[in-house]
Each structure stands twice: as C-alpha cells, then as structure tokens.
Amino acid sequence: MTDFSARRTMMVDTQVRPSDVTKFPIIDAMLSVKREDFVPAAQREAAYMDGNLDLGGNRVVLEPRTLAKLLDALSIDGDELVLDIGAGLGYSAAVIAHMAQAVVALEEDDAMASEAQEALMAAGADNVITHSGELAAGAAEHGPYDVIVIQGGVDHVPQAIIDQLKDGGRMGCVFMDGALGEVRIGYKSDGRMSWRRAFNAGAPVLDGFKRHDQFQL
C-alpha cells in the first residue's frame, strides 16, 4: 500500500523547501492537503512527481515547486478573497484555502468542476466555492477579489479578469513565450496593472488566454 503521507513530506522537503519557500501557511497546507485525492484516479501514483501533472485537454496541475513559489510571491492573508482560475480537480484551491478567508475555484470543464467539488467537500475545505464557467470570463458575481491566481499559462490576461481584481490587489500567473515561461506578479493601482517577474516556470497556455483570442469576434 502506497504511503502517500511519506511522499507528501518528501515533496515538501525535496521540491518546496529547496525552492526557498519557508512561510509556515504554505508549508503546512502542502503537508496537509492530500494531493493524491485531487488528481485523476489513474495518476494517483504520480501525484507527487516533480513536474506538471497532465489532466488532459491542455490542462495541468502545476508542479509543487511552481505552485508553492507562486503562493509565496503572492503572500495571501487570512482575511482575503481569492479567485483560483483553472482549478482543475481542486488541488490548488484546497491549498489556498489554508491561507485565505475564502476561495472561489473557477473551472469551465463541468466534469472537472463536479469532481473538484466532491474532493473539496471530502477534504473539509468549507471555505471554497466551486464555480463552473468560462475561465476567461472569471466569476464576477463572487468578486471583487483581493488575489487572483491563474493555474496555467497565459499569453495575456483578459480585461474581464483584471476588472474583477480589487484596486490594490494582486494577481499571479505563468506568462509563456513559446516553450519558455516566467511567473509574474501583477499589482493593480488606479485600474491599471504593473507586472514584476518572480521566477521561471512553464505551463500550457489556457484557452481564452492566448494572444489570438483577443481578436476573435
């Protein structure tokens, strides 16, 4: 029988801590959330791999290092509302729920959204709302948000998403340039975003976040 608890500890000790992530809420969350419960059943044995975990359809669970460093750069507080875009099967939302007041987990794949809701309920993440809808449209009815996290690559961020971020809020995502990518943290001030590079990472670009999507009628 697989000892997932030992694998979870090894993930934190070999992938997260060596990446200079030391904040207790992040470490505690990644030690507590059972990642194997938020991946496809056929991939449970690969749940703690060092790399993005393929969900199919150009979607991934971000590698532990990337998610941890992204959350570290965002510094989420316990009184903040977070929009988690592209939540997949709910792992990122479950982790964020340990450090935020509430999380809206946005997923446009109905099957994934349903599985995410079940997994989050089973995990006791009662401060997470699962919202089914187009990723690029966000979830305005639950906002505005203090923090927005995008669980995948982007070429650009749609204005609809920016509009749902509070002035003074921040956003984190993986900007891709071909095969290369970097995580940037965006800060909103007077309705405008300014972006700062955080670290290198990679992820498939989400539908609705590609450059050519801007020009579709």
N, CA, C and O of each residue as an XYZ file, in Angstrom:
868
protein
N       0.851     -1.193      0.000
C       0.000      0.000      0.000
C       0.889      1.246      0.000
O       1.814      1.361      0.803
N       0.594      2.173     -0.909
C       1.415      3.375     -1.041
C       1.290      4.272      0.182
O       0.188      4.544      0.658
N       2.432      4.725      0.682
C       2.444      5.654      1.813
C       2.467      7.078      1.263
O       3.528      7.678      1.090
N       1.264      7.606      0.991
C       1.185      8.941      0.403
C       1.633     10.016      1.389
O       2.129     11.066      0.981
N       1.461      9.759      2.675
C       1.897     10.739      3.679
C       3.407     10.948      3.599
O       3.889     12.078      3.677
N       4.149      9.853      3.443
C       5.604      9.954      3.314
C       5.985     10.672      2.025
O       6.927     11.464      2.004
N       5.252     10.393      0.955
C       5.530     11.071     -0.318
C       5.253     12.572     -0.215
O       5.969     13.390     -0.793
N       4.207     12.917      0.529
C       3.861     14.328      0.708
C       4.984     15.048      1.453
O       5.374     16.153      1.075
N       5.493     14.435      2.487
C       6.606     15.016      3.242
C       7.846     15.152      2.355
O       8.551     16.160      2.409
N       8.101     14.123      1.539
C       9.261     14.163      0.642
C       9.094     15.273     -0.392
O      10.061     15.951     -0.740
N       7.858     15.462     -0.888
C       7.600     16.540     -1.848
C       7.985     17.888     -1.252
O       8.659     18.693     -1.895
N       7.557     18.122     -0.034
C       7.861     19.395      0.622
C       9.354     19.532      0.882
O       9.929     20.601      0.679
N       9.980     18.453      1.330
C      11.394     18.504      1.702
C      12.342     18.579      0.504
O      13.438     19.127      0.616
N      11.921     18.028     -0.651
C      12.828     17.974     -1.806
C      12.445     18.929     -2.933
O      13.280     19.249     -3.779
N      11.184     19.390     -2.955
C      10.751     20.271     -4.038
C      10.394     21.681     -3.565
O      10.669     22.661     -4.257
N       9.779     21.777     -2.381
C       9.268     23.068     -1.919
C      10.297     23.832     -1.092
O      10.655     24.958     -1.437
N      10.770     23.238     -0.020
C      11.739     23.936      0.843
C      13.013     24.337      0.097
O      13.496     25.450      0.309
N      13.593     23.472     -0.782
C      14.799     23.875     -1.506
C      14.568     25.033     -2.483
O      15.523     25.619     -2.992
N      13.294     25.360     -2.745
C      12.971     26.477     -3.632
C      12.785     27.773     -2.855
O      12.196     28.732     -3.353
N      13.299     27.787     -1.622
C      13.267     28.976     -0.757
C      11.854     29.376     -0.343
O      11.577     30.553     -0.114
N      10.965     28.390     -0.249
C       9.627     28.635      0.283
C       9.627     28.188      1.738
O       9.740     26.998      2.033
N       9.499     29.153      2.640
C       9.609     28.842      4.066
C       8.405     29.312      4.887
O       8.337     29.042      6.087
N       7.454     30.013      4.256
C       6.309     30.526      5.014
C       5.480     29.364      5.560
O       5.121     28.442      4.828
N       5.186     29.424      6.848
C       4.501     28.314      7.504
C       3.162     27.967      6.872
O       2.897     26.781      6.674
N       2.284     28.941      6.537
C       0.986     28.563      5.970
C       1.105     27.737      4.691
O       0.298     26.835      4.463
N       2.095     28.031      3.860
C       2.273     27.281      2.617
C       2.798     25.884      2.907
O       2.286     24.899      2.376
N       3.811     25.801      3.744
C       4.370     24.500      4.109
C       3.306     23.630      4.770
O       3.164     22.452      4.444
N       2.564     24.220      5.700
C       1.524     23.478      6.408
C       0.445     22.989      5.447
O      -0.008     21.848      5.547
N       0.035     23.847      4.521
C      -1.006     23.470      3.562
C      -0.547     22.328      2.669
O      -1.306     21.391      2.422
N       0.682     22.396      2.186
C       1.154     21.379      1.261
C       1.469     20.069      1.965
O       1.506     19.016      1.328
N       1.698     20.125      3.276
C       1.840     18.899      4.062
C       0.476     18.309      4.426
O       0.359     17.107      4.669
N      -0.546     19.154      4.463
C      -1.861     18.721      4.925
C      -2.770     18.232      3.801
O      -3.491     17.249      3.972
N      -2.740     18.914      2.646
C      -3.658     18.569      1.564
C      -3.187     17.307      0.843
O      -2.041     17.218      0.403
N      -4.075     16.353      0.734
C      -3.755     15.072      0.103
C      -3.833     15.217     -1.414
O      -4.893     15.051     -2.017
N      -2.710     15.522     -2.003
C      -2.651     15.783     -3.449
C      -3.195     14.607     -4.260
O      -3.777     14.801     -5.327
N      -3.007     13.405     -3.758
C      -3.457     12.216     -4.481
C      -4.975     12.165     -4.636
O      -5.487     11.453     -5.501
N      -5.693     12.912     -3.807
C      -7.155     12.945     -3.894
C      -7.661     13.969     -4.901
O      -8.866     14.073     -5.130
N      -6.743     14.728     -5.507
C      -7.126     15.795     -6.435
C      -6.511     15.594     -7.818
O      -6.311     16.555     -8.561
N      -6.217     14.354     -8.154
C      -5.694     14.022     -9.480
C      -6.537     12.887    -10.052
O      -7.237     12.215     -9.295
N      -6.495     12.651    -11.366
C      -7.236     11.526    -11.934
C      -6.832     10.217    -11.253
O      -5.665     10.014    -10.916
N      -7.801      9.344    -11.060
C      -7.555      8.088    -10.329
C      -6.378      7.307    -10.904
O      -5.608      6.696    -10.164
N      -6.245      7.332    -12.229
C      -5.169      6.574    -12.873
C      -3.794      7.181    -12.612
O      -2.776      6.549    -12.895
N      -3.753      8.406    -12.073
C      -2.469      9.074    -11.867
C      -2.132      9.288    -10.395
O      -1.230     10.060    -10.071
N      -2.842      8.618     -9.515
C      -2.576      8.787     -8.080
C      -1.115      8.486     -7.733
O      -0.521      9.176     -6.905
N      -0.543      7.476     -8.353
C       0.841      7.108     -8.053
C       1.824      8.192     -8.492
O       2.949      8.252     -7.995
N       1.398      9.049     -9.425
C       2.271     10.119     -9.921
C       1.964     11.457     -9.265
O       2.493     12.488     -9.681
N       1.111     11.450     -8.244
C       0.620     12.705     -7.658
C       1.728     13.603     -7.130
O       1.583     14.826     -7.139
N       2.821     13.028     -6.674
C       3.878     13.825     -6.040
C       5.124     13.956     -6.912
O       6.216     14.238     -6.418
N       4.944     13.747     -8.210
C       6.062     13.858     -9.139
C       6.577     15.296     -9.191
O       5.869     16.247     -8.858
N       7.821     15.419     -9.617
C       8.448     16.732     -9.793
C       8.176     17.186    -11.221
O       8.949     16.890    -12.132
N       7.077     17.903    -11.412
C       6.694     18.366    -12.740
C       5.197     18.586    -12.804
O       4.460     18.162    -11.914
N       4.748     19.250    -13.860
C       3.318     19.440    -14.042
C       2.640     18.095    -14.279
O       3.200     17.221    -14.940
N       1.445     17.933    -13.744
C       0.699     16.690    -13.887
C      -0.420     16.901    -14.904
O      -1.289     17.753    -14.719
N      -0.390     16.120    -15.973
C      -1.317     16.303    -17.084
C      -2.739     15.874    -16.709
O      -2.967     14.763    -16.231
N      -3.690     16.791    -16.939
C      -5.100     16.485    -16.715
C      -5.823     16.224    -18.031
O      -7.011     15.901    -18.030
N      -5.118     16.360    -19.155
C      -5.740     16.229    -20.459
C      -6.339     17.558    -20.900
O      -6.570     18.452    -20.086
N      -6.587     17.672    -22.203
C      -7.203     18.887    -22.710
C      -6.368     20.126    -22.502
O      -6.906     21.212    -22.282
N      -5.043     19.977    -22.569
C      -4.135     21.124    -22.417
C      -4.174     21.721    -21.009
O      -3.892     22.904    -20.821
N      -4.525     20.899    -20.028
C      -4.636     21.348    -18.641
C      -3.688     20.546    -17.765
O      -3.431     19.371    -18.027
N      -3.170     21.188    -16.722
C      -2.243     20.534    -15.815
C      -2.523     20.948    -14.377
O      -3.154     21.971    -14.114
N      -2.037     20.123    -13.455
C      -1.854     20.546    -12.069
C      -0.425     21.066    -12.010
O       0.518     20.322    -12.278
N      -0.259     22.333    -11.663
C       1.086     22.905    -11.636
C       2.005     22.112    -10.712
O       1.574     21.620     -9.669
N       3.262     21.992    -11.099
C       4.218     21.267    -10.266
C       4.280     21.912     -8.880
O       4.085     23.121     -8.753
N       4.549     21.118     -7.844
C       4.553     21.642     -6.474
C       5.445     22.864     -6.292
O       5.066     23.813     -5.605
N       6.621     22.848     -6.898
C       7.541     23.972     -6.760
C       6.915     25.251     -7.301
O       6.976     26.298     -6.657
N       6.311     25.167     -8.488
C       5.726     26.357     -9.107
C       4.588     26.910     -8.261
O       4.527     28.114     -8.010
N       3.685     26.037     -7.822
C       2.561     26.494     -7.016
C       3.044     27.115     -5.710
O       2.563     28.175     -5.308
N       3.983     26.465     -5.054
C       4.480     26.966     -3.771
C       5.142     28.336     -3.923
O       4.876     29.241     -3.132
N       5.998     28.495     -4.928
C       6.685     29.770     -5.131
C       5.711     30.862     -5.567
O       5.874     32.028     -5.208
N       4.700     30.475     -6.341
C       3.675     31.435     -6.756
C       2.912     31.956     -5.537
O       2.695     33.160     -5.404
N       2.509     31.053     -4.657
C       1.779     31.461     -3.450
C       2.678     32.254     -2.506
O       2.214     33.170     -1.826
N       3.951     31.906     -2.464
C       4.901     32.643     -1.630
C       5.018     34.089     -2.111
O       5.058     35.020     -1.306
N       5.072     34.264     -3.437
C       5.203     35.610     -4.004
C       3.930     36.431     -3.804
O       3.990     37.657     -3.713
N       2.783     35.763     -3.737
C       1.515     36.472     -3.581
C       1.225     36.858     -2.131
O       0.479     37.805     -1.882
N       1.806     36.132     -1.173
C       1.638     36.435      0.264
C       0.167     36.625      0.643
O      -0.228     37.699      1.096
N      -0.623     35.599      0.458
C      -2.058     35.659      0.741
C      -2.296     35.738      2.250
O      -1.700     34.991      3.026
N      -3.178     36.659      2.651
C      -3.511     36.846      4.065
C      -4.824     36.148      4.418
O      -5.624     35.818      3.542
N      -5.024     35.936      5.694
C      -6.174     35.202      6.182
C      -7.502     35.911      6.080
O      -8.536     35.309      6.369
N      -7.512     37.173      5.677
C      -8.768     37.903      5.524
C      -9.080     38.193      4.058
O      -9.917     39.046      3.764
N      -8.413     37.492      3.130
C      -8.542     37.810      1.714
C      -9.398     36.801      0.946
O      -9.454     35.616      1.277
N     -10.065     37.320     -0.095
C     -10.871     36.514     -1.004
C     -10.042     36.261     -2.264
O      -9.517     37.195     -2.871
N      -9.933     35.001     -2.644
C      -9.069     34.601     -3.757
C      -9.888     33.937     -4.861
O     -10.734     33.086     -4.586
N      -9.635     34.329     -6.105
C     -10.196     33.648     -7.270
C      -9.116     32.742     -7.844
O      -8.046     33.208     -8.233
N      -9.404     31.439     -7.895
C      -8.466     30.438     -8.412
C      -8.971     29.994     -9.782
O      -9.904     29.196     -9.873
N      -8.358     30.509    -10.843
C      -8.827     30.271    -12.213
C      -8.164     29.020    -12.791
O      -6.941     28.880    -12.768
N      -8.996     28.117    -13.310
C      -8.478     26.863    -13.851
C      -8.156     25.891    -12.742
O      -7.098     25.262    -12.740
N      -9.078     25.771    -11.793
C      -8.831     24.996    -10.571
C      -8.717     23.496    -10.818
O      -8.275     22.759     -9.936
N      -9.109     23.035    -12.004
C      -8.977     21.618    -12.310
C      -9.783     20.756    -11.351
O     -10.992     20.938    -11.207
N      -9.116     19.828    -10.703
C      -9.779     18.928     -9.759
C      -9.714     19.442     -8.326
O     -10.067     18.725     -7.391
N      -9.258     20.700     -8.149
C      -9.389     21.355     -6.861
C      -8.179     21.424     -5.969
O      -8.260     21.986     -4.877
N      -7.030     20.860     -6.401
C      -5.860     20.830     -5.509
C      -5.398     22.234     -5.118
O      -5.209     22.514     -3.934
N      -5.217     23.108     -6.090
C      -4.714     24.452     -5.784
C      -5.667     25.188     -4.854
O      -5.228     25.878     -3.934
N      -6.976     25.044     -5.088
C      -7.963     25.711     -4.228
C      -7.892     25.182     -2.807
O      -8.030     25.943     -1.849
N      -7.676     23.877     -2.667
C      -7.571     23.280     -1.330
C      -6.357     23.817     -0.584
O      -6.420     24.058      0.621
N      -5.255     24.004     -1.300
C      -4.046     24.561     -0.684
C      -4.273     26.020     -0.298
O      -3.968     26.427      0.823
N      -4.808     26.797     -1.227
C      -5.036     28.219     -0.968
C      -6.015     28.412      0.184
O      -5.903     29.377      0.941
N      -6.970     27.503      0.320
C      -7.974     27.604      1.381
C      -7.361     27.610      2.770
O      -7.971     28.108      3.716
N      -6.162     27.062      2.902
C      -5.484     27.034      4.201
C      -4.949     28.402      4.601
O      -4.643     28.630      5.771
N      -4.834     29.319      3.636
C      -4.237     30.615      3.955
C      -5.157     31.803      3.695
O      -4.873     32.908      4.156
N      -6.251     31.598      2.966
C      -7.176     32.682      2.634
C      -8.442     32.579      3.473
O      -8.720     31.546      4.082
N      -9.210     33.677      3.494
C     -10.508     33.614      4.164
C     -11.491     32.777      3.358
O     -12.247     31.985      3.921
N     -11.480     32.956      2.020
C     -12.370     32.205      1.150
C     -11.763     32.127     -0.245
O     -10.988     32.992     -0.653
N     -12.133     31.064     -0.971
C     -11.613     30.828     -2.314
C     -12.774     30.509     -3.243
O     -13.663     29.732     -2.895
N     -12.760     31.114     -4.430
C     -13.675     30.735     -5.499
C     -12.859     29.937     -6.508
O     -11.949     30.473     -7.140
N     -13.187     28.652     -6.656
C     -12.471     27.760     -7.571
C     -13.220     27.739     -8.896
O     -14.285     27.129     -8.995
N     -12.677     28.396     -9.909
C     -13.332     28.516    -11.209
C     -12.838     27.435    -12.161
O     -11.635     27.286    -12.376
N     -13.774     26.685    -12.728
C     -13.435     25.619    -13.662
C     -14.504     25.546    -14.749
O     -15.697     25.515    -14.448
N     -14.073     25.519    -16.022
C     -15.048     25.515    -17.113
C     -15.406     24.114    -17.585
O     -16.425     23.940    -18.253
N     -14.602     23.117    -17.260
C     -14.926     21.735    -17.592
C     -15.893     21.209    -16.528
O     -15.522     21.058    -15.364
N     -17.125     20.935    -16.933
C     -18.158     20.563    -15.967
C     -17.797     19.312    -15.176
O     -18.064     19.236    -13.977
N     -17.188     18.323    -15.844
C     -16.818     17.089    -15.159
C     -15.749     17.358    -14.109
O     -15.821     16.840    -12.994
N     -14.756     18.169    -14.467
C     -13.705     18.528    -13.513
C     -14.289     19.311    -12.343
O     -13.940     19.064    -11.189
N     -15.178     20.254    -12.642
C     -15.783     21.073    -11.591
C     -16.550     20.210    -10.606
O     -16.489     20.438     -9.398
N     -17.272     19.220    -11.116
C     -18.037     18.321    -10.251
C     -17.113     17.495     -9.370
O     -17.361     17.339     -8.175
N     -16.036     16.962     -9.968
C     -15.067     16.178     -9.195
C     -14.370     17.052     -8.160
O     -14.131     16.626     -7.030
N     -14.048     18.278     -8.558
C     -13.386     19.202     -7.633
C     -14.277     19.481     -6.425
O     -13.804     19.483     -5.289
N     -15.547     19.713     -6.668
C     -16.459     19.996     -5.568
C     -16.533     18.824     -4.599
O     -16.530     19.018     -3.384
N     -16.598     17.608     -5.137
C     -16.655     16.422     -4.281
C     -15.370     16.264     -3.471
O     -15.412     15.975     -2.275
N     -14.221     16.458     -4.139
C     -12.934     16.293     -3.454
C     -12.740     17.353     -2.382
O     -12.228     17.064     -1.301
N     -13.147     18.576     -2.681
C     -13.007     19.670     -1.712
C     -13.913     19.448     -0.502
O     -13.514     19.711      0.632
N     -15.119     18.968     -0.740
C     -16.022     18.665      0.367
C     -15.452     17.547      1.233
O     -15.498     17.615      2.461
N     -14.913     16.513      0.579
C     -14.329     15.391      1.313
C     -13.123     15.831      2.134
O     -12.835     15.262      3.187
N     -12.417     16.854      1.639
C     -11.225     17.349      2.335
C     -11.580     18.352      3.433
O     -10.704     18.799      4.172
N     -12.847     18.700      3.540
C     -13.261     19.642      4.572
C     -12.937     21.084      4.253
O     -12.857     21.920      5.153
N     -12.747     21.387      2.959
C     -12.425     22.763      2.553
C     -13.729     23.548      2.424
O     -14.182     23.843      1.319
N     -14.320     23.879      3.564
C     -15.637     24.506      3.551
C     -15.600     26.004      3.267
O     -16.649     26.649      3.249
N     -14.426     26.566      3.048
C     -14.327     27.974      2.661
C     -14.025     28.126      1.173
O     -13.532     29.164      0.733
N     -14.329     27.068      0.393
C     -14.145     27.103     -1.061
C     -15.495     26.966     -1.752
O     -16.278     26.072     -1.432
N     -15.760     27.864     -2.706
C     -16.933     27.773     -3.572
C     -16.450     27.309     -4.939
O     -15.561     27.928     -5.522
N     -17.026     26.224     -5.458
C     -16.695     25.773     -6.809
C     -17.650     26.420     -7.797
O     -18.868     26.278     -7.682
N     -17.090     27.133     -8.770
C     -17.898     27.868     -9.749
C     -17.594     27.327    -11.132
O     -16.437     27.286    -11.550
N     -18.632     26.912    -11.841
C     -18.472     26.396    -13.195
C     -18.741     27.499    -14.201
O     -19.805     28.118    -14.181
N     -17.775     27.749    -15.086
C     -17.937     28.804    -16.077
C     -16.674     28.993    -16.890
O     -15.633     28.410    -16.583
N     -16.767     29.805    -17.924
C     -15.634     30.069    -18.804
C     -14.493     30.723    -18.027
O     -14.698     31.706    -17.315
N     -13.299     30.169    -18.172
C     -12.157     30.674    -17.405
C     -11.873     32.137    -17.703
O     -11.631     32.925    -16.789
N     -11.903     32.502    -18.986
C     -11.552     33.866    -19.383
C     -12.584     34.892    -18.940
O     -12.320     36.094    -18.982
N     -13.766     34.428    -18.514
C     -14.810     35.348    -18.062
C     -14.730     35.608    -16.566
O     -15.335     36.557    -16.067
N     -13.986     34.772    -15.848
C     -13.886     34.938    -14.407
C     -15.173     34.552    -13.693
O     -15.971     33.771    -14.211
N     -15.364     35.099    -12.515
C     -16.558     34.823    -11.705
C     -16.926     36.112    -10.988
O     -16.788     36.222     -9.769
N     -17.399     37.087    -11.763
C     -17.633     38.438    -11.246
C     -18.652     38.467    -10.113
O     -18.575     39.321     -9.229
N     -19.608     37.538    -10.135
C     -20.666     37.571     -9.127
C     -20.167     37.339     -7.712
O     -20.839     37.705     -6.747
N     -18.993     36.732     -7.580
C     -18.440     36.482     -6.246
C     -17.382     37.523     -5.851
O     -16.947     37.556     -4.700
N     -16.973     38.362     -6.791
C     -15.899     39.315     -6.546
C     -16.399     40.652     -6.020
O     -17.563     40.764     -5.636
N     -15.537     41.673     -5.995
C     -14.153     41.662     -6.489
C     -13.216     40.905     -5.540
O     -13.558     40.629     -4.390
N     -12.032     40.581     -6.054
C     -11.093     39.710     -5.343
C      -9.840     40.465     -4.892
O      -9.367     41.391     -5.551
N      -9.328     40.032     -3.749
C      -8.053     40.579     -3.273
C      -6.889     39.995     -4.053
O      -5.893     40.671     -4.314
N      -7.031     38.713     -4.425
C      -5.967     37.984     -5.132
C      -6.607     37.119     -6.211
O      -7.653     36.510     -5.987
N      -5.976     37.068     -7.384
C      -6.377     36.153     -8.451
C      -5.173     35.318     -8.839
O      -4.084     35.845     -9.064
N      -5.379     33.997     -8.916
C      -4.317     33.072     -9.297
C      -4.785     32.310    -10.532
O      -5.906     31.803    -10.559
N      -3.945     32.226    -11.543
C      -4.294     31.515    -12.770
C      -3.457     30.241    -12.851
O      -2.228     30.291    -12.899
N      -4.146     29.099    -12.865
C      -3.480     27.798    -12.815
C      -3.184     27.278    -14.221
O      -3.727     26.260    -14.648
N      -2.327     27.987    -14.919
C      -1.938     27.598    -16.266
C      -1.209     28.745    -16.929
O      -1.054     29.819    -16.349
N      -0.763     28.506    -18.153
C      -0.028     29.530    -18.865
C      -0.945     30.559    -19.500
O      -2.110     30.275    -19.779
N      -0.415     31.761    -19.728
C      -1.148     32.828    -20.398
C      -0.223     33.537    -21.381
O       0.985     33.630    -21.163
N      -0.813     34.034    -22.465
C      -0.123     34.993    -23.328
C      -0.505     36.402    -22.901
O       0.299     37.332    -22.959
N      -1.753     36.533    -22.469
C      -2.266     37.807    -21.986
C      -3.370     37.504    -20.983
O      -3.873     36.382    -20.925
N      -3.743     38.502    -20.198
C      -4.826     38.369    -19.234
C      -6.005     39.190    -19.724
O      -5.869     40.402    -19.892
N      -7.170     38.571    -19.961
C      -8.337     39.315    -20.444
C      -8.735     40.442    -19.491
O      -8.579     40.328    -18.275
N      -9.245     41.519    -20.058
C      -9.654     42.667    -19.253
C     -10.738     42.272    -18.257
O     -10.801     42.827    -17.160
N     -11.593     41.317    -18.628
C     -12.654     40.878    -17.714
C     -12.084     40.357    -16.401
O     -12.686     40.539    -15.343
N     -10.929     39.714    -16.468
C     -10.276     39.203    -15.250
C      -9.687     40.361    -14.446
O      -9.855     40.431    -13.229
N      -9.007     41.255    -15.127
C      -8.410     42.414    -14.455
C      -9.481     43.236    -13.745
O      -9.256     43.738    -12.643
N     -10.646     43.371    -14.378
C     -11.728     44.153    -13.800
C     -12.243     43.569    -12.486
O     -12.810     44.293    -11.667
N     -12.051     42.266    -12.277
C     -12.548     41.609    -11.066
C     -11.558     41.662     -9.901
O     -11.866     41.221     -8.793
N     -10.370     42.206    -10.162
C      -9.367     42.363     -9.109
C      -9.554     43.720     -8.429
O      -9.681     44.744     -9.100
N      -9.570     43.719     -7.110
C      -9.703     44.976     -6.371
C      -8.518     45.891     -6.654
O      -7.409     45.420     -6.907
N      -8.751     47.187     -6.611
C      -7.643     48.126     -6.685
C      -6.772     47.902     -5.454
O      -7.279     47.879     -4.333
N      -5.487     47.740     -5.649
C      -4.584     47.381     -4.563
C      -4.379     45.884     -4.442
O      -3.582     45.423     -3.625
N      -5.110     45.113     -5.269
C      -4.983     43.652     -5.251
C      -3.833     43.182     -6.117
O      -3.135     43.990     -6.729
N      -3.637     41.874     -6.168
C      -2.527     41.313     -6.926
C      -2.944     40.011     -7.609
O      -3.894     39.343     -7.201
N      -2.213     39.684     -8.640
C      -2.528     38.538     -9.481
C      -1.242     37.808     -9.833
O      -0.205     38.438    -10.037
N      -1.305     36.480     -9.906
C      -0.139     35.698    -10.272
C      -0.455     34.709    -11.368
O      -1.478     34.024    -11.315
N       0.426     34.624    -12.377
C       0.230     33.660    -13.452
C       1.542     33.425    -14.195
O       2.521     34.151    -14.023
N       1.524     32.383    -15.027
C       2.704     31.994    -15.795
C       2.583     32.566    -17.203
O       1.773     32.087    -17.996
N       3.370     33.572    -17.517
C       3.391     34.138    -18.862
C       4.324     33.291    -19.735
O       5.493     33.090    -19.406
N       3.782     32.802    -20.850
C       4.562     31.945    -21.732
C       5.003     32.692    -22.983
O       4.268     33.520    -23.520
N       6.219     32.387    -23.439
C       6.756     32.899    -24.697
C       7.336     31.699    -25.427
O       8.513     31.375    -25.271
N       6.498     31.037    -26.229
C       6.907     29.779    -26.835
C       7.020     28.709    -25.766
O       6.084     28.478    -25.001
N       8.186     28.052    -25.717
C       8.401     27.000    -24.720
C       8.897     27.554    -23.393
O       8.985     26.824    -22.406
N       9.220     28.839    -23.365
C       9.759     29.452    -22.160
C       8.664     30.217    -21.423
O       7.752     30.771    -22.036
N       8.773     30.234    -20.110
C       7.776     30.953    -19.342
C       8.336     31.518    -18.063
O       9.376     31.071    -17.580
N       7.650     32.502    -17.513
C       8.038     33.052    -16.229
C       6.788     33.463    -15.459
O       5.820     33.973    -16.025
N       6.840     33.228    -14.168
C       5.753     33.666    -13.303
C       5.933     35.154    -13.040
O       7.022     35.613    -12.695
N       4.845     35.900    -13.210
C       4.858     37.327    -12.896
C       3.743     37.613    -11.899
O       2.686     36.983    -11.923
N       3.999     38.565    -11.037
C       3.001     39.033    -10.078
C       2.568     40.419    -10.520
O       3.388     41.324    -10.681
N       1.262     40.569    -10.714
C       0.719     41.846    -11.146
C       0.045     42.575    -10.002
O      -0.635     41.960     -9.181
N       0.230     43.877     -9.947
C      -0.360     44.718     -8.906
C      -1.272     45.738     -9.573
O      -0.874     46.391    -10.537
N      -2.484     45.878     -9.068
C      -3.449     46.792     -9.663
C      -3.498     48.097     -8.886
O      -3.701     48.105     -7.672
N      -3.312     49.185     -9.592
C      -3.361     50.512     -8.985
C      -4.045     51.470     -9.948
O      -3.649     51.589    -11.107
N      -5.068     52.146     -9.462
C      -5.838     53.080    -10.301
C      -6.338     52.410    -11.572
O      -6.360     53.015    -12.644
N      -6.741     51.142    -11.433
C      -7.319     50.414    -12.552
C      -6.337     49.830    -13.530
O      -6.745     49.194    -14.502
N      -5.045     50.027    -13.302
C      -4.022     49.545    -14.234
C      -3.116     48.520    -13.554
O      -2.883     48.575    -12.346
N      -2.611     47.581    -14.365
C      -1.746     46.524    -13.848
C      -0.278     46.845    -14.118
O       0.077     47.320    -15.197
N       0.560     46.581    -13.133
C       2.012     46.604    -13.330
C       2.528     45.234    -12.922
O       2.115     44.682    -11.902
N       3.440     44.686    -13.730
C       3.880     43.299    -13.547
C       5.351     43.238    -13.164
O       6.177     43.998    -13.668
N       5.656     42.310    -12.257
C       7.040     42.069    -11.852
C       7.364     40.593    -12.012
O       6.581     39.723    -11.632
N       8.529     40.329    -12.579
C       8.966     38.941    -12.740
C       9.267     38.326    -11.389
O       9.862     38.974    -10.527
N       8.857     37.064    -11.196
C       9.130     36.371     -9.944
C      10.128     35.225    -10.135
O      11.141     35.169     -9.438
N       9.852     34.311    -11.075
C      10.755     33.176    -11.310
C      10.335     32.482    -12.602
O       9.256     32.747    -13.132
N      11.186     31.599    -13.105
C      10.894     30.858    -14.328
C      10.020     29.641    -14.031
O      10.184     28.978    -13.007
N       9.098     29.361    -14.937
C       8.233     28.185    -14.836
C       7.585     27.986    -16.192
O       7.774     28.792    -17.103
N       6.819     26.914    -16.326
C       6.152     26.665    -17.598
C       4.841     25.934    -17.396
O       4.682     25.160    -16.452
N       3.882     26.197    -18.317
C       2.589     25.521    -18.289
C       1.903     25.769    -19.625
O       2.151     26.791    -20.266
N       1.042     24.847    -20.055
C       0.300     25.070    -21.300
C      -0.569     26.321    -21.196
O      -1.146     26.599    -20.145
N      -0.657     27.073    -22.295
C      -1.476     28.286    -22.305
C      -2.953     27.898    -22.336
O      -3.380     27.104    -23.174
N      -3.714     28.459    -21.427
C      -5.135     28.163    -21.309
C      -5.923     28.782    -22.460
O      -5.579     29.860    -22.946
N      -6.978     28.098    -22.893
C      -7.882     28.680    -23.875
C      -8.498     29.951    -23.284
O      -8.890     29.985    -22.118
N      -8.572     30.982    -24.105
C      -9.085     32.257    -23.636
C      -7.999     33.190    -23.144
O      -8.246     34.367    -22.884
N      -6.772     32.646    -23.016
C      -5.643     33.449    -22.539
C      -4.519     33.485    -23.576
O      -3.382     33.838    -23.266
N      -4.862     33.112    -24.821
C      -3.906     33.153    -25.915
C      -4.032     34.482    -26.646
O      -5.106     35.083    -26.670
N      -2.945     34.937    -27.237
C      -2.946     36.242    -27.897
C      -4.017     36.337    -28.966
O      -4.708     37.352    -29.057
N      -4.170     35.291    -29.781
C      -5.132     35.373    -30.881
C      -6.575     35.435    -30.371
O      -7.468     35.874    -31.095
N      -6.807     34.997    -29.122
C      -8.160     35.058    -28.581
C      -8.655     36.497    -28.456
O      -9.860     36.747    -28.455
N      -7.718     37.442    -28.352
C      -8.116     38.840    -28.208
C      -8.838     39.361    -29.436
O      -9.637     40.294    -29.348
N      -8.549     38.743    -30.609
C      -9.037     39.293    -31.857
C     -10.229     38.523    -32.408
O     -10.715     38.826    -33.498
N     -10.705     37.527    -31.662
C     -11.861     36.782    -32.112
C     -13.133     37.588    -31.894
O     -13.274     38.276    -30.883
N     -14.057     37.503    -32.844
C     -15.342     38.215    -32.739
C     -16.380     37.307    -32.087
O     -17.528     37.714    -31.905
